[in-house]
Coordinates of C-alpha atoms in Angstrom, one line a residue:
Chain I
A1 CA 0.1 0.1 0.0
Q2 CA 1.3 3.8 -0.8
T3 CA 2.2 5.6 1.7
V4 CA 2.7 9.8 2.5
T5 CA 4.7 10.8 5.4
Q6 CA 5.0 14.5 6.4
S7 CA 7.7 15.0 9.2
Q8 CA 7.1 18.4 10.0
P9 CA 4.0 18.5 11.8
E10 CA 4.4 22.7 11.8
M11 CA 7.0 25.3 10.5
S12 CA 7.2 28.6 10.6
V13 CA 8.3 31.9 8.6
Q14 CA 8.7 35.0 8.4
E15 CA 6.7 36.8 6.0
A16 CA 7.9 37.5 2.8
E17 CA 10.6 34.7 3.1
T18 CA 10.8 30.9 1.3
V19 CA 10.1 28.0 3.5
T20 CA 10.2 24.6 2.3
L21 CA 7.9 21.7 3.6
S22 CA 8.5 18.1 3.0
C23 CA 6.9 15.0 1.4
T24 CA 8.1 11.5 0.8
Y25 CA 6.0 9.1 -0.1
D26 CA 6.4 5.2 -0.7
T27 CA 5.4 3.5 -4.0
S28 CA 6.1 0.2 -5.9
E29 CA 4.6 2.2 -9.0
S30 CA 6.3 4.1 -11.7
D31 CA 3.0 6.2 -12.9
Y32 CA 1.4 8.0 -10.1
Y33 CA 0.5 12.0 -9.1
L34 CA 1.8 14.1 -6.1
F35 CA -0.4 17.2 -5.1
W36 CA -0.4 19.9 -2.6
Y37 CA -3.3 20.9 -0.7
K38 CA -3.6 23.7 1.3
Q39 CA -6.6 23.8 4.0
P40 CA -6.9 26.8 5.8
P41 CA -9.3 27.5 8.6
S42 CA -12.5 27.5 6.9
R43 CA -11.5 23.7 6.1
Q44 CA -11.8 24.0 2.5
M45 CA -9.6 21.9 1.0
I46 CA -7.6 23.9 -2.5
L47 CA -5.2 22.1 -4.8
V48 CA -2.0 24.3 -4.6
I49 CA 0.5 22.4 -7.1
R50 CA 0.2 18.9 -8.7
Q51 CA 3.3 17.2 -10.3
E52 CA 2.9 14.2 -13.2
A53 CA 5.6 11.6 -12.1
Y54 CA 6.6 10.8 -15.9
K55 CA 7.4 14.9 -15.9
Q56 CA 10.7 15.4 -15.2
Q57 CA 10.6 19.1 -14.9
N58 CA 9.7 20.7 -11.6
A59 CA 5.7 22.0 -11.5
T60 CA 5.6 25.7 -11.0
E61 CA 2.2 28.1 -10.0
N62 CA 3.5 31.5 -9.0
R63 CA 5.4 31.8 -6.0
F64 CA 4.7 27.9 -5.3
S65 CA 7.0 25.7 -6.8
V66 CA 7.9 21.6 -6.1
N67 CA 11.1 19.6 -5.5
F68 CA 10.3 16.5 -7.3
Q69 CA 12.9 13.8 -6.7
K70 CA 11.4 10.6 -8.1
A71 CA 14.2 8.1 -7.7
A72 CA 14.5 9.9 -3.4
K73 CA 10.4 8.9 -3.5
S74 CA 10.5 12.9 -2.2
F75 CA 8.0 16.1 -3.3
S76 CA 9.0 19.2 -0.9
L77 CA 7.2 22.3 -1.7
K78 CA 8.4 25.6 -1.8
I79 CA 6.7 28.9 -1.2
S80 CA 8.5 32.0 -1.8
D81 CA 8.0 35.6 -0.7
S82 CA 5.7 34.0 1.9
Q83 CA 2.4 36.1 3.0
L84 CA -0.4 36.3 5.8
G85 CA -2.8 34.2 3.6
D86 CA -0.9 31.2 2.5
A87 CA -1.0 30.4 6.8
A88 CA -3.1 27.0 6.8
M89 CA -2.5 22.9 7.2
Y90 CA -0.8 21.8 3.9
F91 CA -1.3 18.2 2.7
C92 CA 0.6 16.3 0.2
A93 CA -0.9 13.8 -1.6
Y94 CA -0.7 10.9 -4.0
R95 CA -2.6 9.1 -6.0
S96 CA -1.9 6.4 -8.5
S97 CA -2.8 6.1 -12.0
G98 CA -5.0 3.4 -12.1
A99 CA -6.4 4.6 -8.7
Q100 CA -9.5 6.5 -7.6
K101 CA -8.3 7.6 -4.3
L102 CA -6.0 10.3 -2.8
V103 CA -3.8 8.9 -0.1
F104 CA -2.8 11.7 2.1
G105 CA -0.1 12.8 4.8
Q106 CA -0.6 13.9 8.2
G107 CA -0.2 17.8 7.0
T108 CA 2.2 20.7 8.4
R109 CA 0.7 23.6 9.7
L110 CA 2.3 26.6 8.2
T111 CA 2.3 29.6 10.3
I112 CA 3.7 33.2 8.9
N113 CA 4.9 36.0 11.0
P114 CA 4.4 39.5 10.3
Chain G
N1 CA -21.4 27.6 -10.3
A2 CA -21.6 26.9 -6.6
G3 CA -19.1 24.0 -7.1
V4 CA -19.3 21.5 -4.3
T5 CA -21.9 22.4 -1.2
Q6 CA -22.4 20.1 1.8
T7 CA -25.1 20.0 4.7
P8 CA -25.5 20.7 7.3
K9 CA -22.0 22.5 8.4
F10 CA -22.3 21.0 12.2
R11 CA -24.1 17.8 13.4
I12 CA -24.5 16.5 16.9
L13 CA -25.5 12.6 17.2
K14 CA -26.8 10.4 20.0
I15 CA -24.8 7.0 19.6
G16 CA -27.3 5.4 17.8
Q17 CA -28.8 7.6 15.6
S18 CA -28.6 7.9 12.1
M19 CA -28.1 10.3 9.8
T20 CA -27.7 11.3 6.0
L21 CA -24.8 13.8 4.7
Q22 CA -25.9 15.8 1.7
C23 CA -23.4 16.5 -1.0
T24 CA -24.1 18.1 -4.5
Q25 CA -22.5 19.5 -7.4
D26 CA -23.1 21.5 -10.1
M27 CA -20.1 21.2 -12.3
N28 CA -21.5 18.0 -14.0
H29 CA -18.6 15.6 -12.8
N30 CA -18.9 12.0 -13.0
Y31 CA -16.8 11.2 -10.4
M32 CA -17.5 11.6 -6.6
Y33 CA -15.6 10.9 -3.1
W34 CA -16.5 11.3 0.3
Y35 CA -13.5 11.2 2.5
R36 CA -13.0 11.7 6.6
Q37 CA -10.5 13.5 8.3
D38 CA -9.9 13.0 11.8
P39 CA -7.8 15.9 14.2
G40 CA -4.5 16.2 12.9
M41 CA -4.5 13.4 9.9
G42 CA -4.6 13.7 6.6
L43 CA -8.2 12.6 4.7
K44 CA -8.7 9.1 4.2
L45 CA -11.4 7.9 1.7
I46 CA -14.8 6.1 2.4
Y47 CA -16.7 5.5 -0.9
Y48 CA -16.2 6.8 -4.4
S49 CA -18.5 6.5 -7.3
V50 CA -17.6 6.7 -11.3
G51 CA -21.0 7.7 -12.3
A52 CA -25.2 7.2 -11.4
G53 CA -25.8 3.9 -10.4
I54 CA -22.2 2.8 -9.3
T55 CA -20.4 3.1 -6.2
D56 CA -17.4 1.3 -4.8
K57 CA -15.7 1.4 -1.5
G58 CA -12.7 3.3 -0.7
E59 CA -10.1 2.6 2.7
V60 CA -12.7 3.2 5.5
P61 CA -16.2 2.1 4.3
N62 CA -17.4 0.2 7.6
G63 CA -20.2 2.0 9.4
Y64 CA -21.2 3.6 6.2
N65 CA -23.3 3.3 3.3
V66 CA -24.0 6.1 -0.5
S67 CA -26.1 5.8 -3.7
R68 CA -25.9 7.6 -6.3
S69 CA -29.2 8.2 -7.7
T70 CA -28.1 11.3 -9.8
T71 CA -25.0 13.3 -11.3
E72 CA -25.3 15.6 -8.5
D73 CA -26.2 14.1 -5.8
F74 CA -23.8 11.6 -3.7
P75 CA -25.0 11.3 -0.1
L76 CA -23.6 9.5 3.1
R77 CA -25.4 7.3 5.2
L78 CA -24.6 6.8 8.7
E79 CA -26.6 4.1 10.5
L80 CA -26.2 3.2 14.2
A81 CA -23.6 6.2 15.0
A82 CA -20.6 5.4 17.3
P83 CA -18.1 8.0 18.9
S84 CA -14.9 6.5 16.0
Q85 CA -17.3 8.4 13.5
T86 CA -16.5 11.8 15.1
S87 CA -14.5 13.2 12.5
V88 CA -15.2 16.1 9.6
Y89 CA -16.7 14.5 6.3
F90 CA -15.4 15.9 2.9
C91 CA -17.2 15.2 -0.2
A92 CA -15.0 15.8 -3.8
S93 CA -15.8 15.7 -7.1
S94 CA -13.8 15.5 -10.1
H95 CA -14.3 15.4 -13.6
G96 CA -12.3 12.4 -14.0
P97 CA -9.8 10.1 -12.5
L98 CA -6.8 12.4 -14.1
Y99 CA -8.9 15.3 -13.1
E100 CA -8.4 17.7 -9.9
Q101 CA -10.7 16.8 -7.3
Y102 CA -13.1 20.1 -5.9
F103 CA -13.6 19.4 -2.1
G104 CA -16.7 21.0 -0.9
P105 CA -16.5 22.8 2.6
G106 CA -16.8 19.9 5.1
T107 CA -19.4 18.6 7.9
R108 CA -18.3 18.5 11.3
L109 CA -20.1 15.5 13.1
T110 CA -19.8 14.8 16.8
V111 CA -21.2 11.4 17.8
T112 CA -21.2 11.5 22.0

């Protein structure tokens, strides 16, 4: 079974600085997708970024980028120029290409200090 | 578009009671999902549906039932509520398995 591990329960960063959230996963499959979801206090789950495993290029979305290391099974999220609105729980998630379900990590609570 | 809507937002149940969590989406998505999120944890899949009339179990289906009579609606039924079902429940939908899942705002359920 696939597992996703986020080893940082909490992280904090000063506003305007850069922070990296870690995620590792375990799978024997070669074709899969990885995601970072943001969950603000409103509880709404919001997709931040996705990465297809077959793509070597790291995904970017504005201030959000990933460092995808397929051999190491690592998928970290970098947030540049942190803003107060980035404060939330961040979940890393995995889905194999043929499966329906997302497998989530335990989450990292990100605090932005003004 | 309202996206994915869930009702109620909050509910307290007594042990042994039953209830239905409602989920509706207006994006004409074929795929719909129910997840639960326990405190301090990520989401776990309860049930999913790939279209009207088709449902299947996820990771943690025990104690729950679903039906999908229309494309828009995917209700989750709790029979004989137990304290272990205290959780936040999220409904999600997607255009297909390779597409982004859109989540509803969640229902916080407490069973006492």
